[in-house]
Every structure is written in C-alpha cells, then in structure tokens.
Tab-separated table of C-alpha atoms in Angstrom:
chain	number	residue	atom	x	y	z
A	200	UNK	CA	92.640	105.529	107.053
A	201	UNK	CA	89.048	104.588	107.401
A	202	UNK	CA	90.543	101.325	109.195
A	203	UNK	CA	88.367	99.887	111.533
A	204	UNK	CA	91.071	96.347	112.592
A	205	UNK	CA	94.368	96.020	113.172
A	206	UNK	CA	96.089	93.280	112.774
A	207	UNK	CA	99.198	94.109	115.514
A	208	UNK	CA	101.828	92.067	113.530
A	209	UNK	CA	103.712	88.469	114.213
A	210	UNK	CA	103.648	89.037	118.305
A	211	UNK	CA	101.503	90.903	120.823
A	212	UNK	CA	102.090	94.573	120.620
A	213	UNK	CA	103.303	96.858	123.656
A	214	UNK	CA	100.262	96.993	125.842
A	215	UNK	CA	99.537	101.112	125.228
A	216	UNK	CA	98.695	99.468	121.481
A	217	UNK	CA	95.669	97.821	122.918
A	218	UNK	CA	95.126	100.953	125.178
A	219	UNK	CA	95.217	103.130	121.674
A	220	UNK	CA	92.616	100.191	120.231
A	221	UNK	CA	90.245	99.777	122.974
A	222	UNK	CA	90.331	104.147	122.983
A	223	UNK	CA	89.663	104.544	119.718
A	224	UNK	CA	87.075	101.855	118.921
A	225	UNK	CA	89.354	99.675	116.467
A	226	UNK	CA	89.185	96.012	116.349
A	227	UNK	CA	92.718	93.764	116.898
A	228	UNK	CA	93.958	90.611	115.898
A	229	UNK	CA	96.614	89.639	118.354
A	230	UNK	CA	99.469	87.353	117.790
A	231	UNK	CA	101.737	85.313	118.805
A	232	UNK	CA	105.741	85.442	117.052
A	233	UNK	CA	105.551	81.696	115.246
A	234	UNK	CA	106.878	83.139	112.231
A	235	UNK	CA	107.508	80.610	109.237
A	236	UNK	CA	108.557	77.600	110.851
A	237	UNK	CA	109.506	74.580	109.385
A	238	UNK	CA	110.126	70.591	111.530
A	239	UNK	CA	113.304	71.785	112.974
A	240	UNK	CA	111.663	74.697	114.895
A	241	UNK	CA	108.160	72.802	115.862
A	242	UNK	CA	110.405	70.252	116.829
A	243	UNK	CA	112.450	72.931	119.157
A	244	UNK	CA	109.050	74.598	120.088
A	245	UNK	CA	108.004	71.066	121.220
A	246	UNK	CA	110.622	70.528	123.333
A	247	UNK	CA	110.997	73.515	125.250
A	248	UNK	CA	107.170	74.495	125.180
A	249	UNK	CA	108.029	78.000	124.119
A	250	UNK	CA	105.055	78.479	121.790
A	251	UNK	CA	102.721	77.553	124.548
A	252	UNK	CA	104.033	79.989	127.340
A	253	UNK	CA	103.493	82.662	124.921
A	254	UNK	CA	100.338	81.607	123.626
A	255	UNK	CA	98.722	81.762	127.303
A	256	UNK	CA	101.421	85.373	128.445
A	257	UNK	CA	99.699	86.962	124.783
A	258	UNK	CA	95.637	85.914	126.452
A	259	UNK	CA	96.487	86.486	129.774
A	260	UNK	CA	97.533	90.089	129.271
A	261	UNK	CA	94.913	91.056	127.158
A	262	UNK	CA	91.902	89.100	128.436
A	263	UNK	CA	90.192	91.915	129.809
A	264	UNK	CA	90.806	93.839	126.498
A	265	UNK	CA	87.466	94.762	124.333
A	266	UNK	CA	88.893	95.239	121.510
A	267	UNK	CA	91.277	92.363	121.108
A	268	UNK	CA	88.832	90.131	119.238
A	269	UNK	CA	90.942	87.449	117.559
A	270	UNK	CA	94.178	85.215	118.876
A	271	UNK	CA	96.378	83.995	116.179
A	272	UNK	CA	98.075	81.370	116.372
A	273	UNK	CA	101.345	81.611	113.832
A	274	UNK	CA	102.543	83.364	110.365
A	275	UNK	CA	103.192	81.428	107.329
A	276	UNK	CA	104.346	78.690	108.415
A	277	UNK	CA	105.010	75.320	107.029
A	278	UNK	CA	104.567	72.067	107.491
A	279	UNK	CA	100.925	71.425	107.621
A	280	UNK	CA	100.484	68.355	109.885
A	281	UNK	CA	102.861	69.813	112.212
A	282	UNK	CA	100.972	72.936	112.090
A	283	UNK	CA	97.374	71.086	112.641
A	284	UNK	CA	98.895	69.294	115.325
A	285	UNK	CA	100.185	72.901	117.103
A	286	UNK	CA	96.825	74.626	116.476
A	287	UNK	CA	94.755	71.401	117.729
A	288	UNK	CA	96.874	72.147	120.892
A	289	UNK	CA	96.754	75.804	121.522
A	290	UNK	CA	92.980	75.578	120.509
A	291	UNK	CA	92.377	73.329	123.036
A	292	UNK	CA	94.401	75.014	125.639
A	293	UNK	CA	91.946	78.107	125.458
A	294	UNK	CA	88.654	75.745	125.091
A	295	UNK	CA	89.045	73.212	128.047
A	296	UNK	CA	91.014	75.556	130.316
A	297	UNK	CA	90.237	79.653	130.589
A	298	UNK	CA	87.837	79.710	127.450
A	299	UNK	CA	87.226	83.556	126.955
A	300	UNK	CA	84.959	82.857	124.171
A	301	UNK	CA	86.894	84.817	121.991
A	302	UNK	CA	88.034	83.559	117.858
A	303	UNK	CA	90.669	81.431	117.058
A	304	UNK	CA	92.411	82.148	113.737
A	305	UNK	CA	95.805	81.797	112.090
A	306	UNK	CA	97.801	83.998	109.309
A	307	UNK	CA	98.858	81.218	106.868
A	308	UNK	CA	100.798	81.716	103.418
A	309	UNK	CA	97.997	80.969	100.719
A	310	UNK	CA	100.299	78.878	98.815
A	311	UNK	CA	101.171	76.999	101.522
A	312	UNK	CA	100.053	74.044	100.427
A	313	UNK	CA	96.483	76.232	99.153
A	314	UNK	CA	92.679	76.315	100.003
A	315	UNK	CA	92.814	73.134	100.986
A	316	UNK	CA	95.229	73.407	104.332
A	317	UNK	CA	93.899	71.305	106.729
A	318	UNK	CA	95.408	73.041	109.954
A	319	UNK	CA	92.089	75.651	109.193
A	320	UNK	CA	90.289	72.770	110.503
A	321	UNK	CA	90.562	72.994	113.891
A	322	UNK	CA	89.832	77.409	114.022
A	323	UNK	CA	87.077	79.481	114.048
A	324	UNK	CA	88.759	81.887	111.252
A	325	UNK	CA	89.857	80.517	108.010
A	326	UNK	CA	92.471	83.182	107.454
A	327	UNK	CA	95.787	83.641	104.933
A	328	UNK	CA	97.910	86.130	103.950
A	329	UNK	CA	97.621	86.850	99.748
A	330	UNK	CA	100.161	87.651	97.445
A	331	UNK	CA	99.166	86.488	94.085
A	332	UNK	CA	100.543	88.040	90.916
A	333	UNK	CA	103.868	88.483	93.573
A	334	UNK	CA	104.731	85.535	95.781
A	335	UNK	CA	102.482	82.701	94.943
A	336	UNK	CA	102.444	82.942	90.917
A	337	UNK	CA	99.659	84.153	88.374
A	338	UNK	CA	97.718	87.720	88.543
A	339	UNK	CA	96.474	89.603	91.602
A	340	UNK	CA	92.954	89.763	90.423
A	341	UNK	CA	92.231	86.345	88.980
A	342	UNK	CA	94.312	84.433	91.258
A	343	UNK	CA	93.017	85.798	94.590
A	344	UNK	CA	89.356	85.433	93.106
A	345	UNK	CA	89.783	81.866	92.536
A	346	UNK	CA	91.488	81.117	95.998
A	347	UNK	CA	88.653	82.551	97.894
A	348	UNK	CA	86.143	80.496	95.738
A	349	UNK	CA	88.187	77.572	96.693
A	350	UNK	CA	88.108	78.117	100.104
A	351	UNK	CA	84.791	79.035	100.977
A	352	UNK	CA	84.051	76.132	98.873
A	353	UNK	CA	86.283	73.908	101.182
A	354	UNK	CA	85.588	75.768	104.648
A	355	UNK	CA	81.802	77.018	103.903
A	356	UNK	CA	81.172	76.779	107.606
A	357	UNK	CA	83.827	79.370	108.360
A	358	UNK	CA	84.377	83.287	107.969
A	359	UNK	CA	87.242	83.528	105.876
A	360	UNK	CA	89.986	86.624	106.313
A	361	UNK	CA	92.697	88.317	104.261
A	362	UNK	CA	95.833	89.114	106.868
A	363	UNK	CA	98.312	90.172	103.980
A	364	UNK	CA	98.116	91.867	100.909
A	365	UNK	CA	100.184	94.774	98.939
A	366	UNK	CA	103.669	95.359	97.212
A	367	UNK	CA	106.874	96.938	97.107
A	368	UNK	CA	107.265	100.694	96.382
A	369	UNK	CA	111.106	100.609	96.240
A	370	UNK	CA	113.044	103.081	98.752
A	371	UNK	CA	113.334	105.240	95.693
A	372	UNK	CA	109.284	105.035	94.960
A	373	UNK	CA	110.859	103.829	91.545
A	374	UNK	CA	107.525	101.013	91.728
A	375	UNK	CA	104.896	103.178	93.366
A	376	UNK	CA	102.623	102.938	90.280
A	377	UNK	CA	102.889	98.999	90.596
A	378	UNK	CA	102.234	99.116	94.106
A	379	UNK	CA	98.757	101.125	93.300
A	380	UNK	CA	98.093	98.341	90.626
A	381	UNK	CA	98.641	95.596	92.631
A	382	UNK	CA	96.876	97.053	95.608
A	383	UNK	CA	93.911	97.844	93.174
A	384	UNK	CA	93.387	94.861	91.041
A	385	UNK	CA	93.716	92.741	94.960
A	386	UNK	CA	91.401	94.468	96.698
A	387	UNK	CA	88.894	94.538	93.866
A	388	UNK	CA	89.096	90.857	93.830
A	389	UNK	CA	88.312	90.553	97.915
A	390	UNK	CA	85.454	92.834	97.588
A	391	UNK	CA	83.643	90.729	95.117
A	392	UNK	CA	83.669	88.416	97.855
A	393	UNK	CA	83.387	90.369	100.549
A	394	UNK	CA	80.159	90.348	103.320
A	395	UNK	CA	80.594	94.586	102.355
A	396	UNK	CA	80.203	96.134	99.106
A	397	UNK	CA	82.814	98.751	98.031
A	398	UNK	CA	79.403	100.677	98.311
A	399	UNK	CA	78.252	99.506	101.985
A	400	UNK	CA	75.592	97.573	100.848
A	401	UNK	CA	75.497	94.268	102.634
A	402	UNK	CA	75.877	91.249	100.540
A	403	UNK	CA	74.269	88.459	102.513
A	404	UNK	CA	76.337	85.968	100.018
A	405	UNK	CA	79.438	87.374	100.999
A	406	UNK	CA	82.043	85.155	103.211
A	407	UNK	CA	85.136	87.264	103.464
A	408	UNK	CA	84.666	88.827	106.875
A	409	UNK	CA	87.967	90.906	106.712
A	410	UNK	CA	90.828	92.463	104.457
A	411	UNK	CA	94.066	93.575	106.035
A	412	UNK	CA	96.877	95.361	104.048
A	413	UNK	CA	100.145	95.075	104.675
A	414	UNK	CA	101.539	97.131	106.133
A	415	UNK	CA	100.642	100.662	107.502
A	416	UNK	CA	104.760	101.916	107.253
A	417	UNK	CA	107.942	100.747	105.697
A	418	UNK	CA	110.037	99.187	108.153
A	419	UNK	CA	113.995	98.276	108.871
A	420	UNK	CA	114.554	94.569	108.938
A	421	UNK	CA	117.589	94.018	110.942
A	422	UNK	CA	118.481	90.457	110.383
A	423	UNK	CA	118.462	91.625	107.074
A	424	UNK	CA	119.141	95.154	106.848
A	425	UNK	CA	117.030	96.210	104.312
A	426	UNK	CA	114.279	98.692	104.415
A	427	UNK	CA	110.361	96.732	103.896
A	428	UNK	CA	109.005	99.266	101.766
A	429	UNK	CA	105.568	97.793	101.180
A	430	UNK	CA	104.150	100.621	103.532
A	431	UNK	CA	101.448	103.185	102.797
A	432	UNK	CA	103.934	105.315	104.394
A	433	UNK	CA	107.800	105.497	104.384
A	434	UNK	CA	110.132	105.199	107.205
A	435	UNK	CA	109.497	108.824	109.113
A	436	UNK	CA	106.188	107.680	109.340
A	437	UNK	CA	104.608	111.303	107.532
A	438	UNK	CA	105.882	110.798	103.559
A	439	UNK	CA	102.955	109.126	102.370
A	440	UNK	CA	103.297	107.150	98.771
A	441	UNK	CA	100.009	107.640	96.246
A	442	UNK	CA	98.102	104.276	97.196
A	443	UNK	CA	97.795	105.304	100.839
A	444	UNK	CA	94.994	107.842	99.400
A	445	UNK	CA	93.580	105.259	97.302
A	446	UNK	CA	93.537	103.187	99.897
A	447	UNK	CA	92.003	105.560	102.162
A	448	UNK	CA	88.834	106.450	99.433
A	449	UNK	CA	88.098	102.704	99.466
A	450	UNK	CA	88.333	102.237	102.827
A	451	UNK	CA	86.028	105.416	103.508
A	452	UNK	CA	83.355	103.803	100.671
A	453	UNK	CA	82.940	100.711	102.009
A	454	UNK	CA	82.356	102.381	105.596
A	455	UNK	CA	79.654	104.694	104.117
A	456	UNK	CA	81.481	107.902	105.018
C-alpha cells in the first residue's frame, strides 16, 4: 500500500501486530478503547479507574516496542472539559511517573466542538479524525482545507494529524465511484497542507505530519450487525474495490517510489 503508519484501531492490537510493525519497519499509533464517550461514561470511567488501568496495561506492554511511536488517548469522544480533564490525567501519568519519551496524541471527531477543542492542549499531537462532505457537513475538499488552516492557526506549536478519512462503498459496491471521489477530493486537500508533497518534495511550510485512511478492510460490527464497508478491501480480505489502487499510486508518489 505504500503505507508507512498504522494506526492499530480504538484499543491496542494483539501483540504479533506490533511484532508484524517493528518487522517490517512501519510506524504505529497505539490506542486505548475510549470510544465516544459522553458524562455518563467519564463519570463511570472515573469511578472505577478503568481508563487508567488500560492506559498504563496498553504502555507497559509495548514499551520496549520501536515502532509504537504514538499513545492515544480516546476516539471521538465528547464532552470537551471532561475530555481535557482525562487527557491532563493520563498525560501526566506517563510524564511524572515512567516517562518513555514517547508522543501523546488523541483521535478526536473534527466537529466535535472544531479547531478550537481545547483537550489538544495538553498533547504533543493535535490529531482528529475528518469526514467533511459526510459526517460533519459541507464538501470534502473545501471543508477539510479550512479546518486544517484553523487549526494550525490555533495549535501552531503542534504537528497536526489526520486519524480518519474515507467513505462507504456499499456491500453491493453500488457507491464505489463516490468512495474514489471522496477519497480524492480529501486527500488532495491534506496534501496541500501536508510537510510531503504528493511529489516528495519537502514543504518546510507544511504542518500536517500524518494522513491515515480509514480503514484498510470492511468489517462486521456486531452490536450492530452490519457490514463497515468503508474498506479498501471487502470482507475476505483479497476483493479489492477501485480506490485501493488509487490509493496505493498516491501513497507510492509521495514516498518517491
């Protein structure tokens, strides 16, 4: 895929993932499974400490990892004072008491509240995940252009990264031409801002350090039961769906190969 992170998901992967990773020379973003909470479950998390237990099991079993470069601390979640409050804490955990130097970032919902969130204050990595023209309202293009103005404007002192982006292709590939629009018009947007030209040229003006689609393969959502079909690849993990070739070409450019 000309891929050179991997952003493991909402919770720490098996450990042969970061086996696979540290093999094979890729860069991970590990994670722990906050996953869109609102008061009631901060308020849980709170109580019962849950969040930090797995916070320090996730660094713990990977410290000695190489190519685990990033913790994260949550997914889209709301309530940004509560959210501040939980990052101030887990940041803090790592600094004071086994700091292992390593970045601090989150994977927040860009329209949740916007550039502006002020639980980014207390990271290294100003990161969201970006779905405009599909979740958050307006196009792909303009709207994720504008965003990362915003928020280099707001954070300047911070690398900024994309942990989401992509569409649907429908289990019957009835919107895989949307899904190569929407992955196009995106991802040109993030590369004007990008430290990386789509050509490999270094822009020393750039501020977006890293762009992550989502996801590599269609997926069954139990709780659900519905098939996630915003993969590059459907469910038996070979069918692959036209933008995972586009995807691929980019990819390839901006790593000079």
């Amino acid at each position: 895929m000309n891929a050179n992170m991997v952003r493991t998901g909402h919770y720490p992967n098996h450990i042969y993932t970061y086996i696979l990773t540290d093999r094979l020379g890729l860069a991970a973003m590990s994670e722990i499974p906050l996953w869109q909470f609102e008061t009631i479950h901060y308020e849980t998390q709170e109580k019962k400490g849950l969040s930090d237990q797995m916070w320090r099991e996730m660094i713990f079993s990977q410290y000695n990892r190489p190519s685990v470069l990033m913790w994260s601390t949550q997914n889209e979640s709301k309530e940004v004072k509560l959210r501040k409050a939980y990052n101030e804490r887990l940041v803090g955990d790592v600094r004071e008491r086994y700091n292992d130097g390593r970045l601090i970032t989150q994977s927040a919902a860009a329209d949740q509240p916007g550039a502006h969130d002020e639980s980014m204050e207390p990271l290294d990595v100003a990161a969201w995940t970006m779905y405009f023209g599909i979740f958050h309202g307006g196009e792909p293009y303009e709207g994720t252009k504008r965003f990362l103005e915003e928020a280099h404007r707001l954070w300047p002192d911070k690398p900024l990264l994309n942990t989401e982006y992509g569409y649907w292709s429908r289990e019957d590939n009835g919107e895989v031409d949307i899904q190569e629009h929407m992955y196009k018009e995106t991802f040109r947007a993030l590369t004007e801002k990008s430290a990386i030209t789509p050509e490999a040229d270094e822009r020393p003006d750039g501020y977006l350090a890293g762009i992550d689609y989502w996801p590599m393969y269609n997926w069954y959502v139990n709780h659900g039961q519905w098939v996630q079909t915003m993969g590059l690849y459907h469910m038996d993990r070979s069918l692959e769906k036209p933008v995972k070739e586009r995807l691929k070409r980019d990819y390839g450019a901006m790593a000079g190969r």
